[in-house]
Amino acid sequence: MSLKPSQIAQLKQIVEIAQKFIAQAEKRTKSRSQVSTNGGARRRRSGKELVAFKKLLKSERKRGVPVAELARQHGISSAYIYMIK
């Protein structure tokens, strides 16, 4: 099967677009993996450790640290921080 020059040009455009999509997808996955500061592992706190963690969160909130920053830093949801009040 022989292709006309215009068809070859169109195929090259399709390949270029596909490569751009792949590059964008790779950037997104890399940036998402870098955002996770706690290594991606969930951690369950209990007992004295939980009480100390809640006190830490309360003190940081009183100092004016934004909820979004605390959530990202400690690997918890912002809803959990608001619930602690």
PDB file of C-alpha atoms in Angstrom:
ATOM      1  CA  MET A   1       0.000   0.000   0.000  1.00  0.00           C
ATOM      2  CA  SER A   2       1.517   3.281  -1.055  1.00  0.00           C
ATOM      3  CA  LEU A   3       0.569   6.521   0.629  1.00  0.00           C
ATOM      4  CA  LYS A   4       0.292   9.923  -0.905  1.00  0.00           C
ATOM      5  CA  PRO A   5       2.532  12.702   0.466  1.00  0.00           C
ATOM      6  CA  SER A   6      -0.461  14.441   2.043  1.00  0.00           C
ATOM      7  CA  GLN A   7      -1.431  11.224   3.852  1.00  0.00           C
ATOM      8  CA  ILE A   8       2.117  10.832   5.159  1.00  0.00           C
ATOM      9  CA  ALA A   9       2.045  14.410   6.431  1.00  0.00           C
ATOM     10  CA  GLN A  10      -1.251  13.754   8.219  1.00  0.00           C
ATOM     11  CA  LEU A  11       0.153  10.611   9.851  1.00  0.00           C
ATOM     12  CA  LYS A  12       3.188  12.564  11.027  1.00  0.00           C
ATOM     13  CA  GLN A  13       0.859  15.140  12.613  1.00  0.00           C
ATOM     14  CA  ILE A  14      -1.039  12.387  14.400  1.00  0.00           C
ATOM     15  CA  VAL A  15       2.210  10.942  15.753  1.00  0.00           C
ATOM     16  CA  GLU A  16       3.365  14.381  16.962  1.00  0.00           C
ATOM     17  CA  ILE A  17       0.059  14.982  18.744  1.00  0.00           C
ATOM     18  CA  ALA A  18       0.199  11.548  20.365  1.00  0.00           C
ATOM     19  CA  GLN A  19       3.750  12.215  21.585  1.00  0.00           C
ATOM     20  CA  LYS A  20       2.640  15.521  23.117  1.00  0.00           C
ATOM     21  CA  PHE A  21      -0.197  13.768  24.952  1.00  0.00           C
ATOM     22  CA  ILE A  22       2.190  11.137  26.271  1.00  0.00           C
ATOM     23  CA  ALA A  23       4.651  13.798  27.464  1.00  0.00           C
ATOM     24  CA  GLN A  24       1.862  15.694  29.260  1.00  0.00           C
ATOM     25  CA  ALA A  25       0.620  12.525  30.925  1.00  0.00           C
ATOM     26  CA  GLU A  26       4.128  11.685  32.131  1.00  0.00           C
ATOM     27  CA  LYS A  27       4.538  15.196  33.570  1.00  0.00           C
ATOM     28  CA  ARG A  28       1.275  14.851  35.492  1.00  0.00           C
ATOM     29  CA  THR A  29       2.197  11.486  36.971  1.00  0.00           C
ATOM     30  CA  LYS A  30       5.655  12.725  37.959  1.00  0.00           C
ATOM     31  CA  SER A  31       4.276  15.863  39.596  1.00  0.00           C
ATOM     32  CA  ARG A  32       1.648  13.859  41.497  1.00  0.00           C
ATOM     33  CA  SER A  33       4.240  11.481  42.886  1.00  0.00           C
ATOM     34  CA  GLN A  34       6.358  14.413  44.060  1.00  0.00           C
ATOM     35  CA  VAL A  35       3.438  16.052  45.866  1.00  0.00           C
ATOM     36  CA  SER A  36       3.073  13.182  48.296  1.00  0.00           C
ATOM     37  CA  THR A  37       5.352  14.067  51.218  1.00  0.00           C
ATOM     38  CA  ASN A  38       4.488  11.126  53.447  1.00  0.00           C
ATOM     39  CA  GLY A  39       5.614   8.498  50.944  1.00  0.00           C
ATOM     40  CA  GLY A  40       2.062   7.580  49.990  1.00  0.00           C
ATOM     41  CA  ALA A  41       1.640   5.256  52.949  1.00  0.00           C
ATOM     42  CA  ARG A  42      -1.286   5.798  55.262  1.00  0.00           C
ATOM     43  CA  ARG A  43      -0.504   5.981  58.919  1.00  0.00           C
ATOM     44  CA  ARG A  44      -2.856   5.217  61.762  1.00  0.00           C
ATOM     45  CA  ARG A  45      -2.173   7.083  64.972  1.00  0.00           C
ATOM     46  CA  SER A  46      -3.525   5.900  68.292  1.00  0.00           C
ATOM     47  CA  GLY A  47      -3.193   6.598  71.981  1.00  0.00           C
ATOM     48  CA  LYS A  48      -0.617   9.131  73.108  1.00  0.00           C
ATOM     49  CA  GLU A  49       0.625   9.681  69.588  1.00  0.00           C
ATOM     50  CA  LEU A  50      -2.861  10.682  68.419  1.00  0.00           C
ATOM     51  CA  VAL A  51      -3.340  13.115  71.309  1.00  0.00           C
ATOM     52  CA  ALA A  52       0.063  14.697  70.600  1.00  0.00           C
ATOM     53  CA  PHE A  53      -0.723  14.951  66.879  1.00  0.00           C
ATOM     54  CA  LYS A  54      -4.052  16.681  67.536  1.00  0.00           C
ATOM     55  CA  LYS A  55      -2.357  19.145  69.901  1.00  0.00           C
ATOM     56  CA  LEU A  56       0.257  19.844  67.238  1.00  0.00           C
ATOM     57  CA  LEU A  57      -2.423  20.536  64.633  1.00  0.00           C
ATOM     58  CA  LYS A  58      -4.357  22.814  66.985  1.00  0.00           C
ATOM     59  CA  SER A  59      -1.241  24.811  67.859  1.00  0.00           C
ATOM     60  CA  GLU A  60      -0.269  25.193  64.224  1.00  0.00           C
ATOM     61  CA  ARG A  61      -3.769  26.395  63.343  1.00  0.00           C
ATOM     62  CA  LYS A  62      -3.616  28.964  66.153  1.00  0.00           C
ATOM     63  CA  ARG A  63      -0.340  30.230  64.689  1.00  0.00           C
ATOM     64  CA  GLY A  64      -2.191  30.818  61.414  1.00  0.00           C
ATOM     65  CA  VAL A  65      -0.818  28.023  59.237  1.00  0.00           C
ATOM     66  CA  PRO A  66      -3.250  27.393  56.335  1.00  0.00           C
ATOM     67  CA  VAL A  67      -5.279  24.182  56.462  1.00  0.00           C
ATOM     68  CA  ALA A  68      -4.264  23.177  52.950  1.00  0.00           C
ATOM     69  CA  GLU A  69      -0.585  23.404  53.860  1.00  0.00           C
ATOM     70  CA  LEU A  70      -1.069  21.348  57.034  1.00  0.00           C
ATOM     71  CA  ALA A  71      -3.022  18.698  55.146  1.00  0.00           C
ATOM     72  CA  ARG A  72      -0.332  18.398  52.491  1.00  0.00           C
ATOM     73  CA  GLN A  73       2.471  18.416  55.044  1.00  0.00           C
ATOM     74  CA  HIS A  74       1.005  15.714  57.287  1.00  0.00           C
ATOM     75  CA  GLY A  75      -0.741  13.647  54.621  1.00  0.00           C
ATOM     76  CA  ILE A  76      -4.262  14.103  55.994  1.00  0.00           C
ATOM     77  CA  SER A  77      -7.448  15.650  54.635  1.00  0.00           C
ATOM     78  CA  SER A  78      -8.447  19.223  55.298  1.00  0.00           C
ATOM     79  CA  ALA A  79     -11.803  17.946  56.584  1.00  0.00           C
ATOM     80  CA  TYR A  80      -9.982  16.051  59.349  1.00  0.00           C
ATOM     81  CA  ILE A  81      -8.234  19.258  60.426  1.00  0.00           C
ATOM     82  CA  TYR A  82     -11.524  21.181  60.545  1.00  0.00           C
ATOM     83  CA  MET A  83     -13.094  18.337  62.535  1.00  0.00           C
ATOM     84  CA  ILE A  84     -10.429  18.551  65.270  1.00  0.00           C
ATOM     85  CA  LYS A  85     -11.385  22.060  66.452  1.00  0.00           C
TER      86      LYS A  85
END
